Amino acid sequence: MKDIDDFVFKNIQCSAICLAKIEKTGLRELRRTLLNGLSEDLESQPLNHNVRSTLIGIGNFLLYSRGKFADQLVPLLIKTLAILPQLKWVDDGLLNKKDRVPVQEQFAFCFNTVLSDLAAHLPAHRDAIISAQIDALACAVTSILEILEDHENIGSSKCI
């Protein structure tokens, strides 16, 4: 089986790693090069393939740079995690017909893996990251319970 080639994702990740390895990289250059596709108001921006790739790229930059600009970038990642359920998801990535995992689940797994790596490597941000992940998980559980309750209410009304 031939691997699917995702130029955009690979390009963003490689750019993030290269920027992380350049010691003279400034925040302005990072914003221009890596964060160019993100708007200041994430809530109004569709969560398309480029945005998802950029968010993973930010995490990779932080990991490979050993936390350079973490005080500016970690809050952005935490905010993104908090608003994921409200964002408009656009499934515009490469299509793999054999992969039946929804894009939302794929991204949430990758994004939380990056956040967990950051929590492990950046002790100053560990508590904030883990707290945000716990809140996101609690939100997901609450949503699932509400769906189950609605389903049970619909099912019981049909029996009457």
CSV table of N, CA and C in Angstrom, one decimal:
chain,number,residue,atom,x,y,z
A,1,MET,N,0.8,-1.2,0.0
A,1,MET,CA,0.0,0.0,0.0
A,1,MET,C,0.9,1.2,0.0
A,2,LYS,N,0.6,2.2,-0.9
A,2,LYS,CA,1.3,3.4,-0.9
A,2,LYS,C,0.8,4.4,0.1
A,3,ASP,N,1.8,5.0,0.8
A,3,ASP,CA,1.4,6.0,1.8
A,3,ASP,C,0.8,7.2,1.2
A,4,ILE,N,-0.1,7.8,1.8
A,4,ILE,CA,-0.7,9.1,1.3
A,4,ILE,C,0.3,10.2,1.6
A,5,ASP,N,0.6,11.0,0.6
A,5,ASP,CA,1.5,12.1,0.7
A,5,ASP,C,0.7,13.3,1.0
A,6,ASP,N,0.9,13.9,2.2
A,6,ASP,CA,0.2,15.1,2.6
A,6,ASP,C,1.2,16.3,2.7
A,7,PHE,N,1.4,17.0,1.5
A,7,PHE,CA,2.4,18.0,1.4
A,7,PHE,C,2.2,19.1,2.5
A,8,VAL,N,1.0,19.6,2.6
A,8,VAL,CA,0.7,20.7,3.6
A,8,VAL,C,1.1,20.3,5.0
A,9,PHE,N,0.7,19.1,5.5
A,9,PHE,CA,1.0,18.7,6.8
A,9,PHE,C,2.5,18.5,7.0
A,10,LYS,N,3.2,17.8,6.1
A,10,LYS,CA,4.6,17.6,6.1
A,10,LYS,C,5.4,19.0,6.1
A,11,ASN,N,4.9,19.9,5.2
A,11,ASN,CA,5.6,21.2,5.1
A,11,ASN,C,5.5,21.9,6.4
A,12,ILE,N,4.3,22.0,7.0
A,12,ILE,CA,4.2,22.7,8.3
A,12,ILE,C,5.0,22.1,9.4
A,13,GLN,N,5.0,20.8,9.5
A,13,GLN,CA,5.7,20.1,10.6
A,13,GLN,C,7.2,20.3,10.4
A,14,CYS,N,7.7,20.2,9.1
A,14,CYS,CA,9.1,20.4,8.9
A,14,CYS,C,9.5,21.8,9.1
A,15,SER,N,8.7,22.8,8.7
A,15,SER,CA,9.0,24.2,9.0
A,15,SER,C,9.0,24.4,10.5
A,16,ALA,N,8.1,23.8,11.3
A,16,ALA,CA,8.1,24.0,12.7
A,16,ALA,C,9.4,23.5,13.3
A,17,ILE,N,9.8,22.3,12.9
A,17,ILE,CA,11.1,21.7,13.4
A,17,ILE,C,12.3,22.6,13.0
A,18,CYS,N,12.3,23.0,11.8
A,18,CYS,CA,13.5,23.9,11.3
A,18,CYS,C,13.5,25.2,12.1
A,19,LEU,N,12.4,25.8,12.3
A,19,LEU,CA,12.3,27.1,13.1
A,19,LEU,C,12.8,26.8,14.5
A,20,ALA,N,12.4,25.7,15.1
A,20,ALA,CA,12.8,25.3,16.4
A,20,ALA,C,14.3,25.1,16.6
A,21,LYS,N,14.9,24.6,15.5
A,21,LYS,CA,16.3,24.4,15.6
A,21,LYS,C,17.2,25.6,15.3
A,22,ILE,N,16.6,26.7,14.8
A,22,ILE,CA,17.3,27.9,14.5
A,22,ILE,C,17.3,28.7,15.8
A,23,GLU,N,18.4,28.9,16.4
A,23,GLU,CA,18.4,29.6,17.7
A,23,GLU,C,18.0,31.1,17.6
A,24,LYS,N,18.2,31.7,16.5
A,24,LYS,CA,17.9,33.1,16.3
A,24,LYS,C,16.4,33.4,15.9
A,25,THR,N,15.6,32.3,15.8
A,25,THR,CA,14.2,32.5,15.5
A,25,THR,C,13.5,33.4,16.5
A,26,GLY,N,12.9,34.5,16.0
A,26,GLY,CA,12.2,35.4,16.9
A,26,GLY,C,10.7,35.1,16.9
A,27,LEU,N,10.0,35.6,17.8
A,27,LEU,CA,8.5,35.4,17.8
A,27,LEU,C,7.8,36.0,16.6
A,28,ARG,N,8.3,37.1,16.2
A,28,ARG,CA,7.8,37.8,15.0
A,28,ARG,C,7.9,36.9,13.7
A,29,GLU,N,9.1,36.3,13.6
A,29,GLU,CA,9.4,35.4,12.5
A,29,GLU,C,8.5,34.1,12.6
A,30,LEU,N,8.4,33.6,13.8
A,30,LEU,CA,7.6,32.4,14.0
A,30,LEU,C,6.1,32.7,13.6
A,31,ARG,N,5.6,33.9,14.0
A,31,ARG,CA,4.2,34.2,13.7
A,31,ARG,C,4.0,34.4,12.2
A,32,ARG,N,5.0,35.0,11.5
A,32,ARG,CA,4.9,35.2,10.1
A,32,ARG,C,5.0,33.9,9.3
A,33,THR,N,5.9,33.0,9.8
A,33,THR,CA,6.1,31.7,9.0
A,33,THR,C,5.2,30.6,9.4
A,34,LEU,N,5.0,30.4,10.7
A,34,LEU,CA,4.2,29.2,11.1
A,34,LEU,C,2.8,29.6,11.4
A,35,LEU,N,2.5,30.7,12.0
A,35,LEU,CA,1.2,31.0,12.5
A,35,LEU,C,0.4,31.9,11.5
A,36,ASN,N,0.9,32.0,10.3
A,36,ASN,CA,0.3,32.9,9.3
A,36,ASN,C,-1.1,32.5,9.0
A,37,GLY,N,-1.5,31.3,9.1
A,37,GLY,CA,-2.8,30.8,8.7
A,37,GLY,C,-3.9,31.0,9.8
A,38,LEU,N,-3.4,31.3,11.0
A,38,LEU,CA,-4.3,31.4,12.2
A,38,LEU,C,-4.8,32.8,12.4
A,39,SER,N,-6.1,33.0,12.6
A,39,SER,CA,-6.6,34.3,12.9
A,39,SER,C,-6.5,34.5,14.4
A,40,GLU,N,-6.6,35.8,14.8
A,40,GLU,CA,-6.6,36.1,16.2
A,40,GLU,C,-7.8,35.6,16.9
A,41,ASP,N,-8.9,35.5,16.2
A,41,ASP,CA,-10.2,35.1,16.7
A,41,ASP,C,-10.4,33.6,16.2
A,42,LEU,N,-9.9,32.7,17.0
A,42,LEU,CA,-10.0,31.3,16.6
A,42,LEU,C,-11.5,30.8,16.5
A,43,GLU,N,-12.3,31.4,17.3
A,43,GLU,CA,-13.7,30.9,17.4
A,43,GLU,C,-14.4,31.1,16.0
A,44,SER,N,-14.0,32.1,15.3
A,44,SER,CA,-14.7,32.4,14.0
A,44,SER,C,-14.0,31.7,12.8
A,45,GLN,N,-12.9,31.1,13.0
A,45,GLN,CA,-12.1,30.4,12.0
A,45,GLN,C,-12.5,29.0,11.8
A,46,PRO,N,-12.8,28.5,10.6
A,46,PRO,CA,-13.1,27.1,10.4
A,46,PRO,C,-11.8,26.3,10.7
A,47,LEU,N,-12.1,25.1,11.3
A,47,LEU,CA,-11.0,24.2,11.7
A,47,LEU,C,-10.7,23.3,10.5
A,48,ASN,N,-10.0,23.9,9.5
A,48,ASN,CA,-9.7,23.1,8.3
A,48,ASN,C,-8.4,22.4,8.4
A,49,HIS,N,-8.0,21.7,7.4
A,49,HIS,CA,-6.7,20.9,7.4
A,49,HIS,C,-5.5,21.8,7.7
A,50,ASN,N,-5.4,23.0,7.1
A,50,ASN,CA,-4.3,23.8,7.4
A,50,ASN,C,-4.2,24.3,8.8
A,51,VAL,N,-5.4,24.7,9.4
A,51,VAL,CA,-5.4,25.1,10.8
A,51,VAL,C,-5.0,24.0,11.7
A,52,ARG,N,-5.6,22.8,11.5
A,52,ARG,CA,-5.2,21.6,12.3
A,52,ARG,C,-3.7,21.3,12.2
A,53,SER,N,-3.2,21.4,11.0
A,53,SER,CA,-1.8,21.1,10.8
A,53,SER,C,-0.9,22.1,11.5
A,54,THR,N,-1.3,23.4,11.5
A,54,THR,CA,-0.6,24.5,12.2
A,54,THR,C,-0.6,24.3,13.7
A,55,LEU,N,-1.7,23.9,14.2
A,55,LEU,CA,-1.8,23.7,15.7
A,55,LEU,C,-0.9,22.6,16.1
A,56,ILE,N,-0.9,21.5,15.4
A,56,ILE,CA,0.1,20.4,15.7
A,56,ILE,C,1.5,20.9,15.5
A,57,GLY,N,1.7,21.7,14.5
A,57,GLY,CA,3.1,22.3,14.2
A,57,GLY,C,3.5,23.2,15.4
A,58,ILE,N,2.6,23.9,16.0
A,58,ILE,CA,3.0,24.8,17.1
A,58,ILE,C,3.5,23.9,18.3
A,59,GLY,N,2.8,22.8,18.5
A,59,GLY,CA,3.2,21.8,19.5
A,59,GLY,C,4.6,21.3,19.2
A,60,ASN,N,4.8,20.9,17.9
A,60,ASN,CA,6.1,20.3,17.6
A,60,ASN,C,7.2,21.4,17.7
A,61,PHE,N,6.9,22.6,17.3
A,61,PHE,CA,7.9,23.7,17.5
A,61,PHE,C,8.3,23.8,19.0
A,62,LEU,N,7.3,23.8,19.9
A,62,LEU,CA,7.6,23.9,21.3
A,62,LEU,C,8.4,22.7,21.8
A,63,LEU,N,8.1,21.5,21.3
A,63,LEU,CA,8.9,20.4,21.7
A,63,LEU,C,10.3,20.4,21.3
A,64,TYR,N,10.5,20.7,20.0
A,64,TYR,CA,11.8,20.7,19.4
A,64,TYR,C,12.7,21.9,19.8
A,65,SER,N,12.0,23.0,20.2
A,65,SER,CA,12.8,24.2,20.7
A,65,SER,C,13.0,24.1,22.2
A,66,ARG,N,12.5,23.1,22.8
A,66,ARG,CA,12.6,23.0,24.3
A,66,ARG,C,11.8,24.1,25.0
A,67,GLY,N,10.7,24.5,24.4
A,67,GLY,CA,9.8,25.4,25.1
A,67,GLY,C,10.0,26.9,24.8
A,68,LYS,N,10.7,27.2,23.7
A,68,LYS,CA,10.9,28.6,23.3
A,68,LYS,C,9.6,29.2,23.0
A,69,PHE,N,9.3,30.3,23.5
A,69,PHE,CA,8.0,31.1,23.4
A,69,PHE,C,6.8,30.3,24.0
A,70,ALA,N,7.1,29.4,24.9
A,70,ALA,CA,6.0,28.6,25.5
A,70,ALA,C,5.0,29.5,26.2
A,71,ASP,N,5.4,30.6,26.8
A,71,ASP,CA,4.5,31.5,27.6
A,71,ASP,C,3.5,32.2,26.6
A,72,GLN,N,3.9,32.3,25.3
A,72,GLN,CA,3.0,32.9,24.3
A,72,GLN,C,2.2,31.9,23.6
A,73,LEU,N,2.7,30.7,23.4
A,73,LEU,CA,2.1,29.7,22.6
A,73,LEU,C,1.2,28.7,23.3
A,74,VAL,N,1.6,28.3,24.5
A,74,VAL,CA,0.8,27.3,25.3
A,74,VAL,C,-0.6,27.8,25.5
A,75,PRO,N,-0.8,29.1,25.9
A,75,PRO,CA,-2.2,29.6,26.1
A,75,PRO,C,-3.0,29.5,24.9
A,76,LEU,N,-2.4,29.7,23.7
A,76,LEU,CA,-3.2,29.5,22.4
A,76,LEU,C,-3.6,28.1,22.3
A,77,LEU,N,-2.8,27.1,22.6
A,77,LEU,CA,-3.1,25.7,22.4
A,77,LEU,C,-4.2,25.3,23.5
A,78,ILE,N,-4.1,25.8,24.7
A,78,ILE,CA,-5.0,25.5,25.7
A,78,ILE,C,-6.4,26.1,25.3
A,79,LYS,N,-6.4,27.3,24.8
A,79,LYS,CA,-7.6,28.0,24.4
A,79,LYS,C,-8.3,27.2,23.3
A,80,THR,N,-7.5,26.7,22.4
A,80,THR,CA,-8.0,25.9,21.2
A,80,THR,C,-8.7,24.6,21.8
A,81,LEU,N,-8.0,24.0,22.7
A,81,LEU,CA,-8.6,22.8,23.2
A,81,LEU,C,-9.9,23.0,23.9
A,82,ALA,N,-10.1,24.2,24.6
A,82,ALA,CA,-11.3,24.5,25.2
A,82,ALA,C,-12.4,24.8,24.3
A,83,ILE,N,-12.1,25.3,23.1
A,83,ILE,CA,-13.2,25.7,22.2
A,83,ILE,C,-13.4,24.7,21.0
A,84,LEU,N,-12.7,23.6,21.1
A,84,LEU,CA,-12.8,22.6,20.0
A,84,LEU,C,-14.3,22.2,19.7
A,85,PRO,N,-15.1,21.9,20.8
A,85,PRO,CA,-16.5,21.5,20.5
A,85,PRO,C,-17.3,22.6,19.8
A,86,GLN,N,-17.0,23.8,19.9
A,86,GLN,CA,-17.7,24.9,19.3
A,86,GLN,C,-17.3,25.3,17.9
A,87,LEU,N,-16.1,24.8,17.5
A,87,LEU,CA,-15.5,25.2,16.2
A,87,LEU,C,-16.2,24.5,15.1
A,88,LYS,N,-16.2,25.2,13.9
A,88,LYS,CA,-16.8,24.6,12.7
A,88,LYS,C,-15.7,23.7,12.1
A,89,TRP,N,-15.9,22.4,12.0
A,89,TRP,CA,-14.9,21.5,11.5
A,89,TRP,C,-15.1,21.3,10.0
A,90,VAL,N,-14.0,21.4,9.3
A,90,VAL,CA,-14.0,21.2,7.8
A,90,VAL,C,-13.1,20.0,7.5
A,91,ASP,N,-13.7,19.0,6.9
A,91,ASP,CA,-12.9,17.8,6.6
A,91,ASP,C,-12.4,17.9,5.2
A,92,ASP,N,-11.3,18.7,5.1
A,92,ASP,CA,-10.8,18.9,3.7
A,92,ASP,C,-9.4,18.3,3.5
A,93,GLY,N,-9.0,17.4,4.4
A,93,GLY,CA,-7.7,16.8,4.3
A,93,GLY,C,-7.7,15.7,3.2
A,94,LEU,N,-6.6,15.0,3.0
A,94,LEU,CA,-6.6,13.9,2.1
A,94,LEU,C,-7.5,12.8,2.5
A,95,LEU,N,-8.2,12.2,1.5
A,95,LEU,CA,-9.1,11.2,1.8
A,95,LEU,C,-8.4,9.8,1.7
A,96,ASN,N,-8.6,9.1,2.8
A,96,ASN,CA,-8.1,7.7,2.8
A,96,ASN,C,-9.3,6.8,3.0
A,97,LYS,N,-9.7,6.1,2.0
A,97,LYS,CA,-11.0,5.4,2.1
A,97,LYS,C,-10.9,4.2,3.0
A,98,LYS,N,-9.7,3.8,3.4
A,98,LYS,CA,-9.6,2.7,4.4
A,98,LYS,C,-9.7,3.1,5.8
A,99,ASP,N,-9.5,4.4,6.0
A,99,ASP,CA,-9.5,5.0,7.4
A,99,ASP,C,-10.9,5.4,7.7
A,100,ARG,N,-11.5,4.8,8.7
A,100,ARG,CA,-12.9,5.1,9.0
A,100,ARG,C,-13.0,6.0,10.3
A,101,VAL,N,-11.9,6.4,10.8
A,101,VAL,CA,-11.9,7.3,12.0
A,101,VAL,C,-12.2,8.7,11.6
A,102,PRO,N,-13.2,9.3,12.2
A,102,PRO,CA,-13.6,10.7,11.9
A,102,PRO,C,-12.4,11.6,12.1
A,103,VAL,N,-12.4,12.7,11.3
A,103,VAL,CA,-11.3,13.7,11.4
A,103,VAL,C,-11.3,14.3,12.8
A,104,GLN,N,-12.4,14.5,13.4
A,104,GLN,CA,-12.5,15.1,14.7
A,104,GLN,C,-11.8,14.2,15.8
A,105,GLU,N,-12.0,12.9,15.7
A,105,GLU,CA,-11.3,12.0,16.6
A,105,GLU,C,-9.8,11.9,16.3
A,106,GLN,N,-9.5,11.9,15.0
A,106,GLN,CA,-8.0,11.8,14.7
A,106,GLN,C,-7.3,13.0,15.2
A,107,PHE,N,-7.9,14.2,15.0
A,107,PHE,CA,-7.2,15.4,15.4
A,107,PHE,C,-7.2,15.5,16.9
A,108,ALA,N,-8.3,15.2,17.6
A,108,ALA,CA,-8.3,15.3,19.1
A,108,ALA,C,-7.3,14.4,19.7
A,109,PHE,N,-7.1,13.2,19.1
A,109,PHE,CA,-6.1,12.3,19.6
A,109,PHE,C,-4.7,12.9,19.4
A,110,CYS,N,-4.4,13.3,18.2
A,110,CYS,CA,-3.0,13.9,17.9
A,110,CYS,C,-2.8,15.2,18.7
A,111,PHE,N,-3.8,16.0,18.8
A,111,PHE,CA,-3.6,17.3,19.6
A,111,PHE,C,-3.4,17.0,21.0
A,112,ASN,N,-4.1,16.1,21.6
A,112,ASN,CA,-3.9,15.8,23.0
A,112,ASN,C,-2.6,15.1,23.3
A,113,THR,N,-2.2,14.3,22.3
A,113,THR,CA,-0.9,13.7,22.5
A,113,THR,C,0.2,14.7,22.5
A,114,VAL,N,0.1,15.7,21.6
A,114,VAL,CA,1.1,16.8,21.6
A,114,VAL,C,1.0,17.6,22.9
A,115,LEU,N,-0.2,17.9,23.4
A,115,LEU,CA,-0.3,18.6,24.7
A,115,LEU,C,0.3,17.8,25.8
A,116,SER,N,0.1,16.4,25.8
A,116,SER,CA,0.6,15.6,26.9
A,116,SER,C,2.1,15.6,26.8
A,117,ASP,N,2.7,15.6,25.6
A,117,ASP,CA,4.2,15.7,25.5
A,117,ASP,C,4.7,17.0,26.0
A,118,LEU,N,3.9,18.1,25.7
A,118,LEU,CA,4.3,19.4,26.3
A,118,LEU,C,4.2,19.4,27.8
A,119,ALA,N,3.2,18.8,28.3
A,119,ALA,CA,3.1,18.8,29.8
A,119,ALA,C,4.2,18.0,30.4
A,120,ALA,N,4.7,17.0,29.8
A,120,ALA,CA,5.8,16.2,30.3
A,120,ALA,C,7.1,17.0,30.2
A,121,HIS,N,7.3,17.8,29.1
A,121,HIS,CA,8.6,18.5,28.9
A,121,HIS,C,8.6,19.9,29.4
A,122,LEU,N,7.5,20.5,29.7
A,122,LEU,CA,7.4,21.9,30.1
A,122,LEU,C,6.8,22.0,31.5
A,123,PRO,N,7.5,21.8,32.6
A,123,PRO,CA,6.9,21.7,33.9
A,123,PRO,C,6.2,23.0,34.3
A,124,ALA,N,6.6,24.1,33.8
A,124,ALA,CA,6.0,25.4,34.2
A,124,ALA,C,4.6,25.5,33.6
A,125,HIS,N,4.2,24.7,32.6
A,125,HIS,CA,2.9,24.7,32.0
A,125,HIS,C,2.1,23.4,32.2
A,126,ARG,N,2.7,22.5,33.0
A,126,ARG,CA,2.1,21.2,33.2
A,126,ARG,C,0.7,21.3,33.8
A,127,ASP,N,0.6,22.0,34.9
A,127,ASP,CA,-0.7,22.0,35.5
A,127,ASP,C,-1.8,22.6,34.6
A,128,ALA,N,-1.5,23.7,33.9
A,128,ALA,CA,-2.5,24.4,33.1
A,128,ALA,C,-2.9,23.4,31.9
A,129,ILE,N,-1.9,22.7,31.3
A,129,ILE,CA,-2.2,21.8,30.2
A,129,ILE,C,-3.1,20.6,30.7
A,130,ILE,N,-2.7,20.0,31.8
A,130,ILE,CA,-3.5,18.9,32.3
A,130,ILE,C,-4.8,19.3,32.8
A,131,SER,N,-5.0,20.5,33.4
A,131,SER,CA,-6.3,21.0,33.8
A,131,SER,C,-7.2,21.2,32.6
A,132,ALA,N,-6.6,21.7,31.5
A,132,ALA,CA,-7.4,21.9,30.3
A,132,ALA,C,-7.8,20.6,29.7
A,133,GLN,N,-7.0,19.6,29.7
A,133,GLN,CA,-7.3,18.3,29.2
A,133,GLN,C,-8.4,17.6,30.0
A,134,ILE,N,-8.3,17.8,31.3
A,134,ILE,CA,-9.4,17.2,32.2
A,134,ILE,C,-10.7,17.9,31.9
A,135,ASP,N,-10.7,19.2,31.8
A,135,ASP,CA,-11.9,20.0,31.5
A,135,ASP,C,-12.5,19.5,30.1
A,136,ALA,N,-11.6,19.3,29.1
A,136,ALA,CA,-12.1,18.9,27.8
A,136,ALA,C,-12.7,17.5,27.9
A,137,LEU,N,-12.1,16.6,28.7
A,137,LEU,CA,-12.6,15.3,28.8
A,137,LEU,C,-14.0,15.3,29.6
A,138,ALA,N,-14.1,16.1,30.6
A,138,ALA,CA,-15.3,16.3,31.3
A,138,ALA,C,-16.4,16.8,30.4
A,139,CYS,N,-16.1,17.7,29.5
A,139,CYS,CA,-17.0,18.2,28.6
A,139,CYS,C,-17.5,17.1,27.6
A,140,ALA,N,-16.6,16.3,27.2
A,140,ALA,CA,-16.9,15.2,26.3
A,140,ALA,C,-17.8,14.2,27.0
A,141,VAL,N,-17.5,13.9,28.2
A,141,VAL,CA,-18.3,12.9,28.9
A,141,VAL,C,-19.7,13.5,29.2
A,142,THR,N,-19.8,14.8,29.5
A,142,THR,CA,-21.1,15.4,29.7
A,142,THR,C,-22.0,15.4,28.4
A,143,SER,N,-21.3,15.7,27.3
A,143,SER,CA,-22.0,15.6,26.0
A,143,SER,C,-22.5,14.2,25.7
A,144,ILE,N,-21.7,13.2,26.0
A,144,ILE,CA,-22.1,11.8,25.7
A,144,ILE,C,-23.3,11.5,26.6
A,145,LEU,N,-23.2,11.8,27.9
A,145,LEU,CA,-24.3,11.5,28.8
A,145,LEU,C,-25.6,12.2,28.4
A,146,GLU,N,-25.5,13.5,27.9
A,146,GLU,CA,-26.7,14.2,27.4
A,146,GLU,C,-27.3,13.5,26.2
A,147,ILE,N,-26.5,13.0,25.3
A,147,ILE,CA,-27.0,12.3,24.1
A,147,ILE,C,-27.7,11.0,24.5
A,148,LEU,N,-27.1,10.3,25.5
A,148,LEU,CA,-27.7,9.0,26.0
A,148,LEU,C,-29.0,9.3,26.6
A,149,GLU,N,-29.1,10.4,27.4
A,149,GLU,CA,-30.4,10.7,28.1
A,149,GLU,C,-31.4,11.1,27.1
A,150,ASP,N,-31.1,11.9,26.0
A,150,ASP,CA,-32.0,12.2,25.0
A,150,ASP,C,-32.5,11.0,24.3
A,151,HIS,N,-31.6,10.0,24.0
A,151,HIS,CA,-31.9,8.8,23.3
A,151,HIS,C,-32.8,8.0,24.1
A,152,GLU,N,-32.6,7.9,25.4
A,152,GLU,CA,-33.5,7.1,26.3
A,152,GLU,C,-34.8,7.7,26.4
A,153,ASN,N,-34.9,9.1,26.5
A,153,ASN,CA,-36.2,9.7,26.5
A,153,ASN,C,-37.0,9.5,25.3
A,154,ILE,N,-36.3,9.5,24.1
A,154,ILE,CA,-37.0,9.3,22.9
A,154,ILE,C,-37.5,7.8,22.8
A,155,GLY,N,-36.6,6.9,23.3
A,155,GLY,CA,-37.0,5.5,23.3
A,155,GLY,C,-38.1,5.2,24.2
A,156,SER,N,-38.2,5.8,25.3
A,156,SER,CA,-39.3,5.5,26.3
A,156,SER,C,-40.6,6.2,25.8
A,157,SER,N,-40.5,7.3,25.1
A,157,SER,CA,-41.8,7.9,24.6
A,157,SER,C,-42.4,7.1,23.5
A,158,LYS,N,-41.6,6.3,22.8
A,158,LYS,CA,-42.1,5.5,21.7
A,158,LYS,C,-42.9,4.3,22.3
A,159,CYS,N,-42.5,3.8,23.5
A,159,CYS,CA,-43.1,2.7,24.1
A,159,CYS,C,-44.5,3.0,24.6
A,160,ILE,N,-44.8,4.2,24.9
A,160,ILE,CA,-46.1,4.6,25.5
A,160,ILE,C,-47.2,4.7,24.5
